[in-house]
PDB file of C-alpha atoms in Angstrom:
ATOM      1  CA  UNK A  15     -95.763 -53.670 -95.542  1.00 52.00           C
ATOM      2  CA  UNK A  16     -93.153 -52.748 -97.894  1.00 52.00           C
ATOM      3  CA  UNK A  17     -93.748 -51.522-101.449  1.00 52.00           C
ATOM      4  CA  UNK A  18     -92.452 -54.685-102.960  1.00 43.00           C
ATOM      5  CA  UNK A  19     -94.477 -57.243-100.652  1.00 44.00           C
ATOM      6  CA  UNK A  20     -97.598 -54.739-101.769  1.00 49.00           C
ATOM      7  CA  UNK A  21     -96.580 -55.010-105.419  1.00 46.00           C
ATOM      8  CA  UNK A  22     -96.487 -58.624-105.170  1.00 41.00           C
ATOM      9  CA  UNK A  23     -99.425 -59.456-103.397  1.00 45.00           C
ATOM     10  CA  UNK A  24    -101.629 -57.398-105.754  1.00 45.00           C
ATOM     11  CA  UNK A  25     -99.902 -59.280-108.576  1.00 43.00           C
ATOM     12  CA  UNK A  26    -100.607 -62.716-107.036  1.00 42.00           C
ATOM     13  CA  UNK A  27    -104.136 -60.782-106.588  1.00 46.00           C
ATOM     14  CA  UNK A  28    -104.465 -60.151-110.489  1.00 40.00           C
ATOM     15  CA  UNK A  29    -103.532 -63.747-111.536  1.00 38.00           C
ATOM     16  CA  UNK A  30    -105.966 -65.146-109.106  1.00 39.00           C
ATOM     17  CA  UNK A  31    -108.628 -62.710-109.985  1.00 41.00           C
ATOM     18  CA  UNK A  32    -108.396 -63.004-113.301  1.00 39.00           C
ATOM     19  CA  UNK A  33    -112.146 -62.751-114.576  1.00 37.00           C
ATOM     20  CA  UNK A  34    -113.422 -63.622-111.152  1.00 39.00           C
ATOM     21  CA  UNK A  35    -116.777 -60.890-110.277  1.00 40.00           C
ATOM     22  CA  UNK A  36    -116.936 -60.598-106.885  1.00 41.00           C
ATOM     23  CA  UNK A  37    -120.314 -59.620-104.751  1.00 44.00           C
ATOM     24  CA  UNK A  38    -118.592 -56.565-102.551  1.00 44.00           C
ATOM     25  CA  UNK A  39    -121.549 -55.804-100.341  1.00 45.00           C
ATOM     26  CA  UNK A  40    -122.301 -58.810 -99.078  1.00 44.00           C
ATOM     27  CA  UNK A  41    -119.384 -58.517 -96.388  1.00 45.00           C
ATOM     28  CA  UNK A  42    -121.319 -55.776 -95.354  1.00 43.00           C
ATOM     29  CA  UNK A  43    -123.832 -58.369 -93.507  1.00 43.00           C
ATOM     30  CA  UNK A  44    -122.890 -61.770 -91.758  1.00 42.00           C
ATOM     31  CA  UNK A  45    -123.758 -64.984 -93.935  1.00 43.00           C
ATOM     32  CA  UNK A  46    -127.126 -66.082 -94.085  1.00 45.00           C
ATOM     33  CA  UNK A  47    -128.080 -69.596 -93.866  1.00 46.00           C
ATOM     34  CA  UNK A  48    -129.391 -71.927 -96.353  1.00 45.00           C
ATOM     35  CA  UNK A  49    -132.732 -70.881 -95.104  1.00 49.00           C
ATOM     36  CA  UNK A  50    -134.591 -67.754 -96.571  1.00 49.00           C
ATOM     37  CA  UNK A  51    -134.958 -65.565 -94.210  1.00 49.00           C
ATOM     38  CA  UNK A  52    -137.140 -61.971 -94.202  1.00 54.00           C
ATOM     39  CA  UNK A  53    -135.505 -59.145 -96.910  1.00 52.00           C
ATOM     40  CA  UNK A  54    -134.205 -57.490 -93.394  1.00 63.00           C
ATOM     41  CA  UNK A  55    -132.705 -60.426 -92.515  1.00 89.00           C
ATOM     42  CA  UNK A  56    -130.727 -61.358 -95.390  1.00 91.00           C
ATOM     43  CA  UNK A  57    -127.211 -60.829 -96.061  1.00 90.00           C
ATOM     44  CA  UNK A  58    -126.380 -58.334 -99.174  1.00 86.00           C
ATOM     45  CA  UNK A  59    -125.531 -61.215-101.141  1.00 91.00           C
ATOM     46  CA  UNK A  60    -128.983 -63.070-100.935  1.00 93.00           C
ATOM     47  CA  UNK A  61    -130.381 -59.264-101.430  1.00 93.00           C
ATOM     48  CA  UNK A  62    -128.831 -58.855-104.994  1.00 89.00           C
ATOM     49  CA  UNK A  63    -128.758 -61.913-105.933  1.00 93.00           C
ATOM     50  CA  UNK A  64    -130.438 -64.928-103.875  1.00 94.00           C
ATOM     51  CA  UNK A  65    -133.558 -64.879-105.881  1.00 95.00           C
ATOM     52  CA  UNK A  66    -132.175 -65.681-108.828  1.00 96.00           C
ATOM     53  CA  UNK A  67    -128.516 -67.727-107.930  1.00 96.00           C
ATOM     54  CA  UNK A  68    -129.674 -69.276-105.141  1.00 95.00           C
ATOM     55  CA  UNK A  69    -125.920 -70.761-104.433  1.00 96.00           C
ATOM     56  CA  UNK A  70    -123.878 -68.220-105.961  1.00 96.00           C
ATOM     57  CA  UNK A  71    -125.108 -66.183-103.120  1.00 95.00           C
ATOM     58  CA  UNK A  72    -124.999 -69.182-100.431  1.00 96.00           C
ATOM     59  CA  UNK A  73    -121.368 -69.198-101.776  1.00 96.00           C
ATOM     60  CA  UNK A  74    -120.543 -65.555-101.862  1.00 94.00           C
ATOM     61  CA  UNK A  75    -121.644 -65.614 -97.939  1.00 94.00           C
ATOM     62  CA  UNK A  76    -120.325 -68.928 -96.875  1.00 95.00           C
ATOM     63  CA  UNK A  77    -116.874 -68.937 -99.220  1.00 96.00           C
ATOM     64  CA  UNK A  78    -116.086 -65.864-100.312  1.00 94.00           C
ATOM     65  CA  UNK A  79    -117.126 -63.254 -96.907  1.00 93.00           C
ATOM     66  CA  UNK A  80    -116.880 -66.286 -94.454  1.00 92.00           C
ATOM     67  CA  UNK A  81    -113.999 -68.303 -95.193  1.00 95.00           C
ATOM     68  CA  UNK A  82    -111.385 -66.624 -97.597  1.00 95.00           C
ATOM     69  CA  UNK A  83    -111.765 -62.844 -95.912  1.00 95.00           C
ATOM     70  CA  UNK A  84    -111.521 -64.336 -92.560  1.00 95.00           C
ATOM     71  CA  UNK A  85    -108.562 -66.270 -93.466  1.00 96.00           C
ATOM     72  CA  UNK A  86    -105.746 -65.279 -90.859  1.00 95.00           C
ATOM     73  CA  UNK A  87    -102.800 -65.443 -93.645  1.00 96.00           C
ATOM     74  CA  UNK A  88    -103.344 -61.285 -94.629  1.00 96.00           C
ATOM     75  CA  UNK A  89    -104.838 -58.643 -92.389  1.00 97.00           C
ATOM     76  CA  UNK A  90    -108.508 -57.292 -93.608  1.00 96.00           C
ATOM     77  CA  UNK A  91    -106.618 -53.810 -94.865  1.00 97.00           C
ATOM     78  CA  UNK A  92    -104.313 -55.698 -96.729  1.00 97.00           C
ATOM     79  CA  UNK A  93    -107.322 -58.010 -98.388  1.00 97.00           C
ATOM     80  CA  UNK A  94    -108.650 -54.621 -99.193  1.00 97.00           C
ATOM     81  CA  UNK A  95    -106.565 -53.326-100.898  1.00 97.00           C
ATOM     82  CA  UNK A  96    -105.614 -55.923-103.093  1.00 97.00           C
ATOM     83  CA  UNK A  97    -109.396 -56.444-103.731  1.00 97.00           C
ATOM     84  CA  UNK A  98    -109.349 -52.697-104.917  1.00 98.00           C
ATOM     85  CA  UNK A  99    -106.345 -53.393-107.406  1.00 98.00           C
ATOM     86  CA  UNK A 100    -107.585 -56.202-108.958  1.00 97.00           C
ATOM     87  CA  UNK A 101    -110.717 -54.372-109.275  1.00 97.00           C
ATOM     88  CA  UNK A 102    -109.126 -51.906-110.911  1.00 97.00           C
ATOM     89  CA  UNK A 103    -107.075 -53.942-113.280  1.00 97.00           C
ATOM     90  CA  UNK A 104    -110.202 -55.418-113.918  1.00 97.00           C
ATOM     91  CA  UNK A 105    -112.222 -52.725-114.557  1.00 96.00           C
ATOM     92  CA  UNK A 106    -115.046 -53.754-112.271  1.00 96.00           C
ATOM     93  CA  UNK A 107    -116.598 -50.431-111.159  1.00 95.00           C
ATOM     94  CA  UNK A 108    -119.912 -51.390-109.792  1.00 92.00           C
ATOM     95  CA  UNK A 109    -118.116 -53.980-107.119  1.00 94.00           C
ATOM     96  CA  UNK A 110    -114.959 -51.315-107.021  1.00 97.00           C
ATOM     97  CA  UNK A 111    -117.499 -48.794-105.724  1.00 95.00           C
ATOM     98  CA  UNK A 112    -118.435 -51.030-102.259  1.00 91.00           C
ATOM     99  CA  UNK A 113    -114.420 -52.249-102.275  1.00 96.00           C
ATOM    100  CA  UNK A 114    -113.486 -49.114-101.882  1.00 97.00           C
ATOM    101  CA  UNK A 115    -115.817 -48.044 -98.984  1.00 95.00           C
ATOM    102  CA  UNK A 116    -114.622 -51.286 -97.285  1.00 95.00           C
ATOM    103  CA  UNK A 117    -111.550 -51.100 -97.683  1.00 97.00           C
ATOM    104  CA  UNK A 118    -111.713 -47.549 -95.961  1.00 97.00           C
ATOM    105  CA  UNK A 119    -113.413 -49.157 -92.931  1.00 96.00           C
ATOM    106  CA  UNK A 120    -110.301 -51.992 -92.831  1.00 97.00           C
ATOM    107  CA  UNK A 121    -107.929 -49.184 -92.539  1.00 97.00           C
ATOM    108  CA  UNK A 122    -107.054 -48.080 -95.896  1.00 97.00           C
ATOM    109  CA  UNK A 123    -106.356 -44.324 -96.700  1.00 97.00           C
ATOM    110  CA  UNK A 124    -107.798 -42.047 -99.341  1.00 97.00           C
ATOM    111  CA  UNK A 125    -104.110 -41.226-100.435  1.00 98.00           C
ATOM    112  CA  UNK A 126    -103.321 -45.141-100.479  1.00 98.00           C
ATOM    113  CA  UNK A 127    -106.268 -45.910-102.880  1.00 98.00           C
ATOM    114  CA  UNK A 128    -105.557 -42.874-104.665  1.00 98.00           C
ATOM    115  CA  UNK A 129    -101.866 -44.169-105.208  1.00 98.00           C
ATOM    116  CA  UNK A 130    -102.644 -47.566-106.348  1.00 97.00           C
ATOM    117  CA  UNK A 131    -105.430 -46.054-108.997  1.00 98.00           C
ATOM    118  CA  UNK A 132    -102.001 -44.567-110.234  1.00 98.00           C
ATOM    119  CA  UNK A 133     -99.524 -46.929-109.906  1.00 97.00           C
ATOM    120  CA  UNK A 134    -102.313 -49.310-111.379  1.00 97.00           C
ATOM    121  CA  UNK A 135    -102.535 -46.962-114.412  1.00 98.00           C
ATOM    122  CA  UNK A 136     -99.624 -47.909-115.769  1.00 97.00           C
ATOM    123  CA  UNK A 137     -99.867 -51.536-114.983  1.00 97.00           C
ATOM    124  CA  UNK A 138    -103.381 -52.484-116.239  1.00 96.00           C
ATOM    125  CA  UNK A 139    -104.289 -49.783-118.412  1.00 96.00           C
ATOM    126  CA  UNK A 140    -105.387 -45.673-118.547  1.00 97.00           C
ATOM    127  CA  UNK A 141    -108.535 -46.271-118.884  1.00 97.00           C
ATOM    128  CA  UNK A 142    -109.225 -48.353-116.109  1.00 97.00           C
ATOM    129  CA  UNK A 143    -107.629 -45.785-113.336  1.00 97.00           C
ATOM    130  CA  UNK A 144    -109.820 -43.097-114.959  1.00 97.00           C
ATOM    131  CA  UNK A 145    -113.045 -45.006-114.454  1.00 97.00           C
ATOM    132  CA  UNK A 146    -111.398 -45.909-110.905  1.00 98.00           C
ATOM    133  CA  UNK A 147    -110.722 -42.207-110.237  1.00 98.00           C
ATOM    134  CA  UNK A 148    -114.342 -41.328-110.982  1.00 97.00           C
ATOM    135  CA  UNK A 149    -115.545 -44.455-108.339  1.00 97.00           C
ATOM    136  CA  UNK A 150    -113.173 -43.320-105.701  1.00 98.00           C
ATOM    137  CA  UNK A 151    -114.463 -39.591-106.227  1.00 97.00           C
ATOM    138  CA  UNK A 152    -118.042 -40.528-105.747  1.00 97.00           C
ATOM    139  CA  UNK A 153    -116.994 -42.864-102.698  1.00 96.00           C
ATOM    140  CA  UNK A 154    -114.469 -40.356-100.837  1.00 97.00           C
ATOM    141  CA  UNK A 155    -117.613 -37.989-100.985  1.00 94.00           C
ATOM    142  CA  UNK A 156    -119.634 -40.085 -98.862  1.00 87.00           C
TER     143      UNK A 156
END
């Protein structure tokens, strides 16, 4: 993908995301029915969550983890990454912390994530890529 397409889609990312929290982990396990099931059983998003907001975590599995990231328009990496920069932008560092992990599974590299914390520096504010530096340091660790 070239750097403009990658500029662009975590642009289009920004607008879209604009105030929107998302629940990062709860990719991490496949969507849970409407049905409680046992803590083991339950996706991440019912874990943090279903107690409490019921259907914000019904939503976060069913919407969110099983409808927009399996949408065949962008490739999982590229998802990723875009999650990350809005993130960033954002200043989201609790669901940053679980992006970031993911989006190392879906293919993205240290040095990419590293980049965009810069590039993003200038685009959404200092502050923000230092708190993201500190989030990627504790995840690259791992």
């Amino acid at each position: 993908m070239n750097k403009l397409t990658r500029n662009m889609l975590v642009a289009a990312s920004l607008l879209l995301t604009a105030g929107v929290s998302t629940m990062a982990n709860a990719q991490s396990q496949p969507p849970a029915s409407s049905v409680v099931a046992p803590a083991q059983q339950q996706s991440r998003a019912q874990q943090l969550m279903g107690d409490i907001a019921p259907k914000l975590a019904e939503l976060t599995d069913d919407v969110l983890f099983g409808d927009i990231w399996e949408r065949p328009g962008l490739a999982k990496r590229d998802r990723s990454l875009i999650t990350v920069a809005a993130l960033i932008a954002l200043n989201r560092p609790d669901q940053l912390r679980s992006h970031i992990a993911l989006a190392r599974r879906n293919g993205v590299t240290e040095q990419e994530i590293v980049e965009a914390i810069t590039q993003l520096a200038f685009y959404s504010g200092w502050p923000n890529a230092i708190a993201a530096v500190g989030v990627a340091r504790e995840v690259f660790k791992r």
